[in-house]
Amino acid sequence: MDASCITTPFGRRAMTLASLANHKQAEKTAPEVKRNKWKLFRTICEAREDLNVSDRSLTVLDALLSFYPSDELSVSNGLIVFPSNAQLSIRARGMTAATLRRHLAALVDAGLILRKDSPNGKRYARRSRSGDISEAYGFSLAPLLFRAKEIEEIAGQISAERELFHIAREKISLCRREITKLMATAHDTEIEGDWPDLDDRFKSLLVGLPRRPSLEELQSVLLRLTELRMRIVNLLENHYNVQKKCANESQNERHIKDSNTHSLSESETKQEALDAAHLIIPTDLQPLTINQQPTKIPTQPVFSSKPDVHLDTVLRACSEIHPYGPGGSIRTWRDLLIATAVLRPMLQITTSVFREACVVMGPENASAAIACIFEKGENINSAGAYLRNLSRRAAQRQFSIRPMVSALLRSKANAS
């Protein structure tokens, strides 16, 4: 079947230069060009506004494509369809003959189909002896195949613009919501600023937006809303930074005051620990017994104050006391004495009980005992009474700090 044959319109319809140009273009369709007719039709629907065709015209084109025997448009399959008006009306959802003619003419003018009229204006096909169609008269779909790439590009551009349009509308909606809530926050917190002017600008931008805006109009409004939002955000951030700076300055002042108070308290506790470490008693004082209370502060230790255990052993057994040393660590027995003086008020150990322990055990052993008591924590109900009992037992030579430290080390080893 010769799809490139140029025929003039039948009857009173005149031949136009545009129709001649469409015929010449259709002749240039490459034989290897193929398209699925329904995918191509959906692409045409996407680009219908740029192709200048209505939805009713597309209904007629849909009906014409339904008469094409194959799903694939190609030159080798032939590109002429020849339905009667009655059959075409049925597949065009019952469209009247006059409406059909009008929309067929619109498709021709849009350059989507061509007329190939027979000598008598009828649509039909002539078949050979083998049954193949040798000649057909009706409507040529060759322009669809020739313009397929152009139509696909138009549809792709329209789809991209539609996506940009939706994105712009979404961003405008987000900007409106954010500006509204940010301005409400500024109003509630009574932040200084030219808020009435900003509110007027916001409302004028929304009022000036057309009912059916173009992409360019949306992008212009979005740009101005974004600038307005950034200005509001900057005002709120500046207010927050000022408040934060004021709060930090106030906190620094309190920290300086607390540091001075803490330094004074620490100096007092250090002096107290050193005083306890250098207690002396009269040389004629007898050792304390379990039933005997000292009547005055001794002036010389009853027993040797040499530590019964190494400091490292005490620190391994009593890890909880480390943060209470000078600078948060304990390196010497003097550091342990200072940490003990800090803990003593927390454990409700009175000065007299503490001094008695220093006299009986020696300052280092007494500090080690308090470290062990602190390590045991809630297992001891009254730390003061417990230390007093240890002092009495030590006075009778029934207590040594070494087993107490060893027991803590064993419990830690079993726990791990």
XYZ file of C-alpha atoms in Angstrom:
416
model
C 0.000 0.000 0.000
C 1.441 3.409 -1.004
C 1.141 5.643 2.052
C 3.032 8.520 0.479
C 0.542 9.185 -2.336
C -0.707 12.797 -2.326
C -4.443 13.185 -2.951
C -6.529 16.315 -3.052
C -9.708 16.593 -0.975
C -12.977 15.371 -2.423
C -15.850 17.762 -3.065
C -15.811 21.402 -2.117
C -12.896 21.154 0.319
C -9.927 23.096 -1.030
C -6.324 21.982 -1.073
C -4.141 24.144 1.195
C -0.416 24.724 1.356
C -0.411 23.410 4.920
C -2.015 20.176 3.747
C 0.554 19.885 0.962
C 3.386 20.435 3.463
C 1.944 17.752 5.756
C 1.836 15.309 2.844
C 5.464 16.017 1.973
C 6.554 15.573 5.597
C 4.686 12.272 5.870
C 6.665 10.992 2.886
C 9.872 11.439 4.916
C 8.832 8.922 7.594
C 11.670 6.412 7.939
C 10.657 2.761 7.491
C 12.401 1.768 10.747
C 10.384 4.234 12.864
C 7.851 2.390 15.015
C 5.666 3.382 17.950
C 3.063 1.689 20.101
C -0.139 3.426 19.084
C -1.630 3.606 22.601
C 1.546 4.916 24.226
C 1.787 7.505 21.471
C -1.861 8.425 22.017
C -1.248 8.994 25.747
C 1.702 11.194 24.821
C -0.552 13.213 22.492
C -3.067 13.607 25.322
C -0.245 14.947 27.496
C 0.745 17.497 24.834
C -2.754 18.319 23.563
C -2.690 21.987 24.547
C 0.516 22.649 22.623
C -0.811 20.604 19.685
C -4.008 22.687 19.728
C -6.464 19.801 19.913
C -9.477 19.441 22.204
C -10.488 16.477 24.313
C -13.346 15.712 21.892
C -10.903 15.675 18.995
C -8.773 13.223 20.964
C -11.851 11.015 21.359
C -12.125 10.858 17.561
C -8.393 10.128 17.251
C -8.792 7.336 19.796
C -11.573 5.879 17.667
C -9.434 6.094 14.517
C -6.541 4.313 16.221
C -8.869 1.518 17.302
C -9.401 0.695 13.616
C -5.670 0.233 13.052
C -5.167 -3.563 13.042
C -1.810 -3.633 14.876
C -0.716 -2.141 18.193
C 2.460 -0.925 16.522
C 2.388 1.935 14.059
C 4.856 1.386 11.223
C 5.156 2.030 7.496
C 5.379 -1.690 6.804
C 1.967 -2.294 8.388
C 0.352 0.498 6.375
C -0.921 3.730 7.873
C -4.407 4.133 6.328
C -7.630 3.472 8.261
C -10.979 3.536 6.451
C -13.917 3.286 8.890
C -17.395 4.344 7.882
C -19.022 7.262 9.650
C -21.438 4.889 11.378
C -18.656 2.684 12.816
C -16.558 5.708 13.708
C -19.511 7.275 15.539
C -20.015 4.108 17.608
C -16.369 4.016 18.725
C -16.431 7.773 19.340
C -19.056 7.331 22.102
C -22.021 8.013 19.848
C -20.755 11.293 18.416
C -23.018 12.767 15.723
C -21.909 12.928 12.078
C -21.641 16.725 12.070
C -19.511 16.697 15.236
C -17.365 13.938 13.760
C -16.685 15.974 10.637
C -15.756 19.017 12.718
C -13.260 17.145 14.880
C -11.801 15.237 11.936
C -11.119 18.600 10.305
C -9.501 19.794 13.558
C -7.177 16.769 13.576
C -6.219 17.475 9.964
C -5.547 21.147 10.729
C -3.426 20.136 13.749
C -1.277 18.008 11.449
C -2.025 14.725 13.217
C -3.816 12.938 10.367
C -4.166 13.324 6.579
C -7.088 12.752 4.283
C -6.704 10.331 1.429
C -9.988 10.639 -0.390
C -11.139 8.171 -3.003
C -12.488 9.321 -6.396
C -16.053 9.255 -5.057
C -15.203 10.401 -1.515
C -15.944 6.997 0.033
C -13.601 5.205 2.443
C -12.654 1.709 1.384
C -9.761 -0.620 0.565
C -8.997 -2.609 -2.580
C -7.509 -6.039 -2.063
C -5.324 -8.117 -4.339
C -5.984 -11.708 -5.364
C -3.953 -12.852 -2.359
C -6.189 -10.907 0.017
C -3.681 -8.207 0.877
C -4.713 -4.550 0.755
C -3.276 -3.008 -2.393
C -4.932 0.407 -2.098
C -6.880 2.140 0.681
C -8.729 5.423 0.971
C -9.603 7.069 4.261
C -7.381 8.722 6.891
C -3.598 8.454 6.994
C -1.885 8.146 10.389
C 1.532 8.839 8.858
C 1.842 12.314 10.505
C 1.626 10.653 13.945
C 4.610 8.489 13.155
C 6.573 11.307 11.516
C 5.954 13.697 14.446
C 6.322 11.058 17.192
C 9.676 12.373 18.436
C 8.449 15.984 18.376
C 5.293 15.048 20.282
C 7.287 13.094 22.882
C 9.596 16.076 23.458
C 6.618 18.411 23.892
C 4.996 15.996 26.346
C 8.255 15.633 28.288
C 8.618 19.396 28.577
C 5.010 19.779 29.714
C 5.487 17.020 32.293
C 8.639 18.705 33.627
C 6.884 22.081 33.835
C 3.945 20.481 35.625
C 6.316 18.959 38.170
C 7.997 22.337 38.695
C 4.546 23.884 39.064
C 3.559 21.400 41.783
C 6.894 21.861 43.567
C 6.472 25.648 43.519
C 2.947 25.371 44.943
C 4.168 23.027 47.688
C 6.997 25.386 48.624
C 4.611 28.343 48.691
C 2.302 26.397 51.024
C 5.236 25.583 53.315
C 6.404 29.213 53.291
C 2.907 30.421 54.166
C 2.673 28.006 57.072
C 6.155 28.790 58.384
C 5.722 32.565 58.121
C 2.340 32.393 59.875
C 3.671 30.298 62.767
C 6.930 32.244 63.114
C 5.071 35.550 63.271
C 2.702 34.060 65.849
C 5.739 33.030 67.911
C 7.163 36.543 67.675
C 3.828 38.007 68.756
C 3.441 35.614 71.711
C 6.972 36.248 72.995
C 6.711 40.013 72.361
C 9.903 40.181 70.321
C 10.794 43.641 69.087
C 10.518 44.210 65.339
C 8.499 45.817 62.564
C 5.956 43.006 62.618
C 2.924 44.993 61.312
C 4.879 45.950 58.188
C 6.035 42.372 57.662
C 2.470 41.129 58.098
C 1.216 43.630 55.497
C 3.864 42.504 53.023
C 2.910 38.880 53.619
C -0.773 39.528 52.989
C -0.088 41.622 49.866
C 1.940 38.785 48.340
C -0.891 36.318 48.897
C -3.581 38.675 47.600
C -1.529 39.411 44.475
C -1.319 35.723 43.539
C -3.658 35.022 40.547
C -6.398 32.432 40.809
C -4.751 30.328 38.089
C -1.117 31.440 38.160
C 1.557 30.521 35.669
C 4.818 28.863 36.643
C 6.677 32.181 36.328
C 4.183 33.932 38.619
C 4.451 31.165 41.218
C 8.243 31.262 41.174
C 8.215 35.060 41.563
C 5.902 34.890 44.601
C 7.932 32.011 46.044
C 11.127 34.059 45.807
C 9.575 36.983 47.692
C 8.030 34.712 50.333
C 11.392 33.010 50.853
C 13.083 36.383 51.385
C 10.370 37.392 53.859
C 10.721 34.114 55.753
C 14.508 34.497 55.992
C 14.088 38.007 57.397
C 11.694 36.741 60.071
C 14.001 33.832 60.934
C 16.957 36.204 61.290
C 14.992 38.428 63.672
C 14.050 35.438 65.825
C 17.603 34.055 65.793
C 19.055 37.414 66.811
C 16.608 37.592 69.713
C 17.499 34.038 70.767
C 21.249 34.744 70.586
C 20.864 37.851 72.761
C 18.901 35.872 75.354
C 21.461 33.063 75.272
C 24.327 35.513 75.742
C 22.600 37.112 78.725
C 21.927 33.684 80.235
C 25.580 32.655 79.793
C 26.815 35.839 81.452
C 24.475 35.262 84.391
C 25.599 31.645 84.638
C 29.271 32.695 84.586
C 28.654 35.123 87.447
C 26.991 32.391 89.507
C 29.835 30.018 88.647
C 32.418 32.528 89.870
C 30.516 32.979 93.135
C 30.138 29.214 93.572
C 33.845 28.718 92.821
C 34.835 31.237 95.460
C 32.553 29.584 98.013
C 33.825 26.134 97.060
C 37.456 27.249 97.294
C 36.849 28.642 100.783
C 35.098 25.456 101.890
C 37.817 23.277 100.376
C 40.510 25.265 102.159
C 38.691 24.764 105.448
C 38.323 21.011 104.901
C 41.963 20.683 103.854
C 43.049 22.468 107.023
C 40.764 20.242 109.067
C 42.286 17.140 107.475
C 45.789 18.364 108.116
C 44.879 19.168 111.709
C 43.529 15.650 112.108
C 46.693 14.232 110.605
C 48.903 15.921 113.168
C 47.037 15.130 116.383
C 49.238 14.548 119.416
C 48.398 13.241 122.887
C 50.208 13.157 126.224
C 52.817 10.427 126.587
C 51.202 9.058 129.745
C 47.803 8.394 128.065
C 46.791 4.731 128.140
C 45.350 2.941 125.111
C 41.580 3.125 124.636
C 39.515 0.044 125.403
C 36.085 -1.016 124.268
C 34.470 0.197 127.511
C 36.557 3.323 127.865
C 35.906 6.714 126.217
C 38.581 9.384 125.866
C 37.892 12.315 128.102
C 39.912 14.774 126.023
C 41.600 15.095 122.673
C 44.933 13.231 122.908
C 48.184 14.974 122.082
C 50.102 11.961 120.664
C 49.030 8.843 118.731
C 48.467 5.738 120.863
C 49.857 3.458 118.154
C 52.129 3.955 115.187
C 50.453 5.893 112.379
C 52.326 3.959 109.717
C 49.764 2.742 107.127
C 48.919 -0.946 107.299
C 48.361 -1.158 103.500
C 49.775 0.498 100.424
C 47.894 3.496 99.060
C 47.513 1.828 95.645
C 45.762 -1.125 97.280
C 43.326 1.198 99.049
C 42.588 3.101 95.841
C 41.974 -0.125 93.896
C 39.537 -1.317 96.540
C 37.837 2.076 96.989
C 37.367 3.536 93.517
C 34.367 5.675 94.520
C 36.514 8.105 96.510
C 38.728 9.203 93.579
C 36.579 12.167 92.419
C 36.713 13.734 95.889
C 40.476 14.219 95.877
C 42.193 17.473 94.866
C 41.558 18.030 91.155
C 39.382 14.913 90.988
C 42.205 12.422 91.682
C 44.168 10.920 94.588
C 47.918 10.387 94.297
C 49.222 10.616 97.861
C 48.098 9.871 101.406
C 47.677 13.617 101.883
C 45.210 13.644 98.964
C 43.320 10.797 100.638
C 43.162 12.768 103.900
C 41.709 15.757 102.028
C 39.135 13.553 100.283
C 38.188 12.050 103.651
C 37.643 15.513 105.120
C 35.326 16.313 102.198
C 33.342 13.085 102.633
C 33.057 13.238 106.419
C 30.117 15.699 106.523
C 28.349 13.732 103.799
C 28.656 10.522 105.836
C 27.576 12.359 109.018
C 30.803 11.484 110.806
C 31.356 13.997 113.603
C 34.680 15.723 114.231
C 35.176 13.944 117.553
C 34.665 10.483 116.017
C 37.018 11.339 113.162
C 39.746 12.614 115.516
C 39.383 9.566 117.754
C 39.945 7.311 114.729
C 43.003 9.333 113.705
C 44.456 9.018 117.213
C 43.811 5.292 117.554
C 44.577 4.064 114.006
C 46.709 6.840 112.638
C 45.498 9.407 110.072
C 46.260 7.240 107.019
C 44.524 4.137 108.370
C 41.547 6.215 109.547
C 41.223 7.756 106.087
C 41.433 4.300 104.509
C 38.667 3.112 106.856
C 36.402 6.000 105.822
C 37.139 5.223 102.150
C 36.043 1.621 102.746
C 32.897 2.772 104.550
C 32.055 5.072 101.626
C 32.692 2.238 99.155
C 30.232 -0.042 100.980
C 27.605 2.680 100.709
C 24.091 1.629 101.681
C 25.322 -1.552 103.391
C 26.232 0.613 106.403
C 23.346 2.394 108.130
C 25.378 4.776 110.315
C 28.886 5.581 109.147
C 29.706 7.505 112.350
C 28.739 4.638 114.662
C 30.545 2.153 112.408
C 33.791 4.175 112.501
C 33.515 4.621 116.296
C 33.188 0.833 116.675
C 36.242 0.305 114.455
C 38.216 2.766 116.604
C 37.303 0.889 119.795
C 38.258 -2.462 118.267
C 41.521 -0.958 116.982
C 42.249 0.347 120.491
C 41.972 -3.255 121.735
C 44.149 -4.424 118.815
C 41.164 -6.376 117.430
C 40.954 -4.465 114.134
C 43.323 -3.845 111.244
C 42.515 -2.018 108.017
C 44.232 -4.629 105.839
C 41.491 -7.355 106.060
C 38.804 -4.728 105.390
C 40.551 -3.582 102.200
C 41.229 -7.166 101.120
C 37.547 -8.056 101.538
C 36.562 -5.206 99.210
C 39.107 -6.337 96.623
C 37.735 -9.901 96.741
C 34.143 -8.693 96.328
C 35.158 -6.629 93.278
C 36.966 -9.616 91.783
C 33.943 -11.880 92.315
C 31.609 -9.277 90.791
C 33.724 -9.014 87.644
